[in-house]
XYZ file of N, CA and C in Angstrom:
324
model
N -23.791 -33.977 -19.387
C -24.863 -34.872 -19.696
C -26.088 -34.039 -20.069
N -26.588 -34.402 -21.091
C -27.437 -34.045 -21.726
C -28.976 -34.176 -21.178
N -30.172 -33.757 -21.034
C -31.434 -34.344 -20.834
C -32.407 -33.843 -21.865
N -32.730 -35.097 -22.493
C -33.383 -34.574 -24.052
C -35.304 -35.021 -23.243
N -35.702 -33.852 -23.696
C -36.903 -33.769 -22.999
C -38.046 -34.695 -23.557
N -37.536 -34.728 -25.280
C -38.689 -35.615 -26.100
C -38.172 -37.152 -25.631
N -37.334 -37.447 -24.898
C -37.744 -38.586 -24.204
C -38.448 -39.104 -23.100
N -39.007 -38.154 -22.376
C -40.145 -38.232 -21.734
C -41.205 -38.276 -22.056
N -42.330 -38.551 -21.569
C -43.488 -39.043 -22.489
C -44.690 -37.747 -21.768
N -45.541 -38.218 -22.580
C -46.198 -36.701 -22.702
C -47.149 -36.609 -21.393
N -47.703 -37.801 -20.890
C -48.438 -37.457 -19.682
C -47.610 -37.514 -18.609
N -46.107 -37.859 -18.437
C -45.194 -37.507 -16.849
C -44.860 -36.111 -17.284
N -44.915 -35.437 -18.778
C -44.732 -33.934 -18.568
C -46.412 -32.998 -18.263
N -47.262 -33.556 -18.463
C -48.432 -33.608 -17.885
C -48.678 -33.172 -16.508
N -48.484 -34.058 -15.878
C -48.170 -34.549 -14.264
C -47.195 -33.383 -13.724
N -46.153 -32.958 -14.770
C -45.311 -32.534 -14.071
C -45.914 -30.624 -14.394
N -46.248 -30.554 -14.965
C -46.716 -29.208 -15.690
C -47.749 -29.262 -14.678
N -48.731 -29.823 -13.995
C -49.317 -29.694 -13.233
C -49.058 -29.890 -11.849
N -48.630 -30.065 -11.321
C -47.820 -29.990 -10.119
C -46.407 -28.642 -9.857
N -46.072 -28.271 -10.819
C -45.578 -26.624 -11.196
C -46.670 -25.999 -10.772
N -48.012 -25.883 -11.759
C -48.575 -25.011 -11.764
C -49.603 -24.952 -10.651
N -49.899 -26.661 -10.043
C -50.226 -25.995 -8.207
C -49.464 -25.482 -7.763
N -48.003 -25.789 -7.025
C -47.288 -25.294 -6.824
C -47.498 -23.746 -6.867
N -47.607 -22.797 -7.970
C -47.540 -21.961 -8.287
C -49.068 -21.007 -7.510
N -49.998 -21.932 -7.889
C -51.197 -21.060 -7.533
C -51.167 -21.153 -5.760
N -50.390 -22.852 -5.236
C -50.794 -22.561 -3.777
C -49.318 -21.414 -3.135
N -48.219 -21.072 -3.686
C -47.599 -20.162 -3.040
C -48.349 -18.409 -3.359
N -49.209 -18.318 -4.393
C -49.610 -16.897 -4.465
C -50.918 -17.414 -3.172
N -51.588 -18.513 -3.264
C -52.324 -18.159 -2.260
C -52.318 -17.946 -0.922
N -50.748 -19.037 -0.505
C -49.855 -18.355 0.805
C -49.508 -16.851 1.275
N -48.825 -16.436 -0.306
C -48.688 -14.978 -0.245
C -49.721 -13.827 -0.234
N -51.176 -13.998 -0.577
C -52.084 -13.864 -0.535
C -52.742 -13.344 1.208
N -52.759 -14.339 1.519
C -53.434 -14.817 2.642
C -52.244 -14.214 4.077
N -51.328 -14.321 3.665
C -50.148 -13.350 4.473
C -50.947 -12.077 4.211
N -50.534 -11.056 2.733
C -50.679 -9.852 3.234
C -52.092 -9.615 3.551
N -53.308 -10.525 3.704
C -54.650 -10.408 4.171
C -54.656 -9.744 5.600
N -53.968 -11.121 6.556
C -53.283 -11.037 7.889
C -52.339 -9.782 8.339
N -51.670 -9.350 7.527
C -50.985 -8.187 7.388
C -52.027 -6.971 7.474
N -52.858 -6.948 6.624
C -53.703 -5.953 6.589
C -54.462 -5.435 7.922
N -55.035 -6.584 7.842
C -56.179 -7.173 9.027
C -55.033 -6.724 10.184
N -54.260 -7.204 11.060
C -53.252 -6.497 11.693
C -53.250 -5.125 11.770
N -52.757 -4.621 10.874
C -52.884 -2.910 10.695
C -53.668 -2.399 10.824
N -54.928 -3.041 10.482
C -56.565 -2.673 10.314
C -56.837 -2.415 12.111
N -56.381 -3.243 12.351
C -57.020 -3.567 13.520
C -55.779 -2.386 14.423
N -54.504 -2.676 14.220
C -54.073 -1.900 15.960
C -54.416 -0.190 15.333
N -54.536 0.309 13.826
C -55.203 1.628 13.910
C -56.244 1.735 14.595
N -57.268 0.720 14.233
C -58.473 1.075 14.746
C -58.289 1.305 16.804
N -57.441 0.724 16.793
C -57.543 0.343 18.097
C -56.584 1.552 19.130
N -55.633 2.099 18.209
C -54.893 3.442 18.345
C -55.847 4.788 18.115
N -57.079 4.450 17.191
C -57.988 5.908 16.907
C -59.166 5.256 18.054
N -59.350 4.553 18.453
C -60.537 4.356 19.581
C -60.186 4.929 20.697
N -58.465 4.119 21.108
C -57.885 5.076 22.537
C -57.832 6.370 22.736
N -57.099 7.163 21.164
C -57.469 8.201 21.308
C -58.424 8.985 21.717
N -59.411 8.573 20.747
C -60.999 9.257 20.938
C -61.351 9.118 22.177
N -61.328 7.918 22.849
C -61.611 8.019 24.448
C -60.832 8.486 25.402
N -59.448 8.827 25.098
C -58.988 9.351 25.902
C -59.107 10.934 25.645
N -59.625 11.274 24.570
C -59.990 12.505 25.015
C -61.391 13.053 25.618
N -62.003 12.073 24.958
C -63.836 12.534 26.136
C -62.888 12.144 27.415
N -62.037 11.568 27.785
C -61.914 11.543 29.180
C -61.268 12.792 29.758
N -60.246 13.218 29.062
C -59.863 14.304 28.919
C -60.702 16.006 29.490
N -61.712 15.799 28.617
C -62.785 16.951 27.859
C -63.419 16.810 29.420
N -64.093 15.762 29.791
C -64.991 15.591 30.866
C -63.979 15.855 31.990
N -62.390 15.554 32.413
C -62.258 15.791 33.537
C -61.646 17.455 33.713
N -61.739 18.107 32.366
C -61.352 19.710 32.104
C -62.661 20.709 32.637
N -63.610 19.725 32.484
C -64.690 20.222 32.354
C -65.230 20.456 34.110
N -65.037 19.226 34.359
C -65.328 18.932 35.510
C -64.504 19.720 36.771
N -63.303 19.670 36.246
C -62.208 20.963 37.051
C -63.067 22.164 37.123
N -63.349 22.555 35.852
C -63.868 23.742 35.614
C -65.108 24.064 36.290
N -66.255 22.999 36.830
C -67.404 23.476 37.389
C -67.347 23.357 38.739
N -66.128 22.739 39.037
C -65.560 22.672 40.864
C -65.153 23.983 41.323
N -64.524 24.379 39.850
C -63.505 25.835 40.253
C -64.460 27.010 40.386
N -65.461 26.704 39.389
C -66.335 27.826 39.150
C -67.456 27.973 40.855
N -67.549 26.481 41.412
C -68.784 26.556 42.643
C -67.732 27.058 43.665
N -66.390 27.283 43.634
C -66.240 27.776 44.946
C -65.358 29.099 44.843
N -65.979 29.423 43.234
C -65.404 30.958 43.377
C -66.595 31.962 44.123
N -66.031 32.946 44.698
C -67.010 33.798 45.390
C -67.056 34.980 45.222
N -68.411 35.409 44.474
C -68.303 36.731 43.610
C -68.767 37.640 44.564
N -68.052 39.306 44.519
C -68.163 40.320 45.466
C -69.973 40.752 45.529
N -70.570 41.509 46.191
C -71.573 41.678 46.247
C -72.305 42.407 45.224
N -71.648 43.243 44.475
C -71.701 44.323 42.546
C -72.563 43.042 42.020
N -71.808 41.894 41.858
C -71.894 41.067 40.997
C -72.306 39.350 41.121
N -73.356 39.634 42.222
C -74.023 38.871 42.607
C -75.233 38.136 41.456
N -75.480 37.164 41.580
C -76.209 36.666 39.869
C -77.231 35.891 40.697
N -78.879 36.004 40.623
C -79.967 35.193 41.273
C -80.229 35.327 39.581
N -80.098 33.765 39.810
C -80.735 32.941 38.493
C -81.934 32.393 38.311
N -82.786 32.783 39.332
C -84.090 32.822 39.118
C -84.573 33.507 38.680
N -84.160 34.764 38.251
C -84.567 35.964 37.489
C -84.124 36.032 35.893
N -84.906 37.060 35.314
C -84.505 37.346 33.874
C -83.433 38.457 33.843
N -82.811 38.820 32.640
C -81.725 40.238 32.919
C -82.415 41.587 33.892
N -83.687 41.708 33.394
C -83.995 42.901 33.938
C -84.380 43.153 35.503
N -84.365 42.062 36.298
C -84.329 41.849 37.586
C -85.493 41.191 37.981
N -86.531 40.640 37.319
C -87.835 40.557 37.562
C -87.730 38.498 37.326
N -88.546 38.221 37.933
C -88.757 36.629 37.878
C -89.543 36.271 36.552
N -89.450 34.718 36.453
C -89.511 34.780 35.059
C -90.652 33.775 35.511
N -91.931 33.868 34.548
C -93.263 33.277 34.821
C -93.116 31.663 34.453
N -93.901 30.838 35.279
C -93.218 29.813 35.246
C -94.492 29.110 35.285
N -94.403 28.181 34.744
C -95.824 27.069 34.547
C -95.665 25.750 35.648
N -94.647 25.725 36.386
C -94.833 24.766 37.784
C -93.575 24.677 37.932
N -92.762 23.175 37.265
C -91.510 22.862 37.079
C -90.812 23.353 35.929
N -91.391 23.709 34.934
C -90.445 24.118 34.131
C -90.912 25.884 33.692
N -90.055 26.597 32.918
C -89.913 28.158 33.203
C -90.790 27.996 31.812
N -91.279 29.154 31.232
C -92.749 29.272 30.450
C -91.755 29.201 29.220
N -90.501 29.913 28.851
C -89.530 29.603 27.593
C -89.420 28.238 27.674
N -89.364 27.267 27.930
C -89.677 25.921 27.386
C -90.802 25.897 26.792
N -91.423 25.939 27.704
C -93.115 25.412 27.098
C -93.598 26.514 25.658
N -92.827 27.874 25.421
C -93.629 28.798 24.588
C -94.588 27.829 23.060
N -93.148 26.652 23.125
C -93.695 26.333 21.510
C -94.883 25.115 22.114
N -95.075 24.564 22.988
C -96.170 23.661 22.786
C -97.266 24.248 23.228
């Protein structure tokens, strides 16, 4: 069986040419709007994989650090190599304007 098209009339191919061609524009805008969501997804658990990272390493950094200034207060250096940090290299105290040491203050 045959279907001869010029027997349809020109505005039900109208109708129908337009309803194709929604059709058409609302599945690209489905498909559209998917890989948006798609994106946005990805967008998001990277961001959210480079944030953990980053914080888990200042957490990292700070508790290496923090080992390190525990380890360092209860090491106990022989008497050669005793360090008073109130002094400058050459053994002499360093002139001081109250609370703070005069190398701060030189530039104001």
């Amino acid at each position: 069986m045959q279907f001869d098209l010029s027997a349809v009339e020109t505005g039900t191919m109208v109708v129908i040419g337009t309803l194709v061609f929604a059709l058409l524009i609302g599945l690209f805008m489905m498909v559209s709007v998917f890989a948006a969501m798609v994106l946005v997804g990805v967008g998001r658990l990277a961001w959210y994989l480079l944030a953990g990272a980053v914080v888990g390493s200042v957490h990292g950094i700070n508790r290496g650090w923090d080992r390190l200034v525990r380890h360092a207060s209860t090491v106990e250096l022989p008497g050669d190599f005793q360090v008073d940090f109130g002094s400058d290299y050459q053994g002499q105290t360093a002139p001081s304007t109250g609370t703070y040491p005069r190398v701060v203050l030189r530039d104001s």
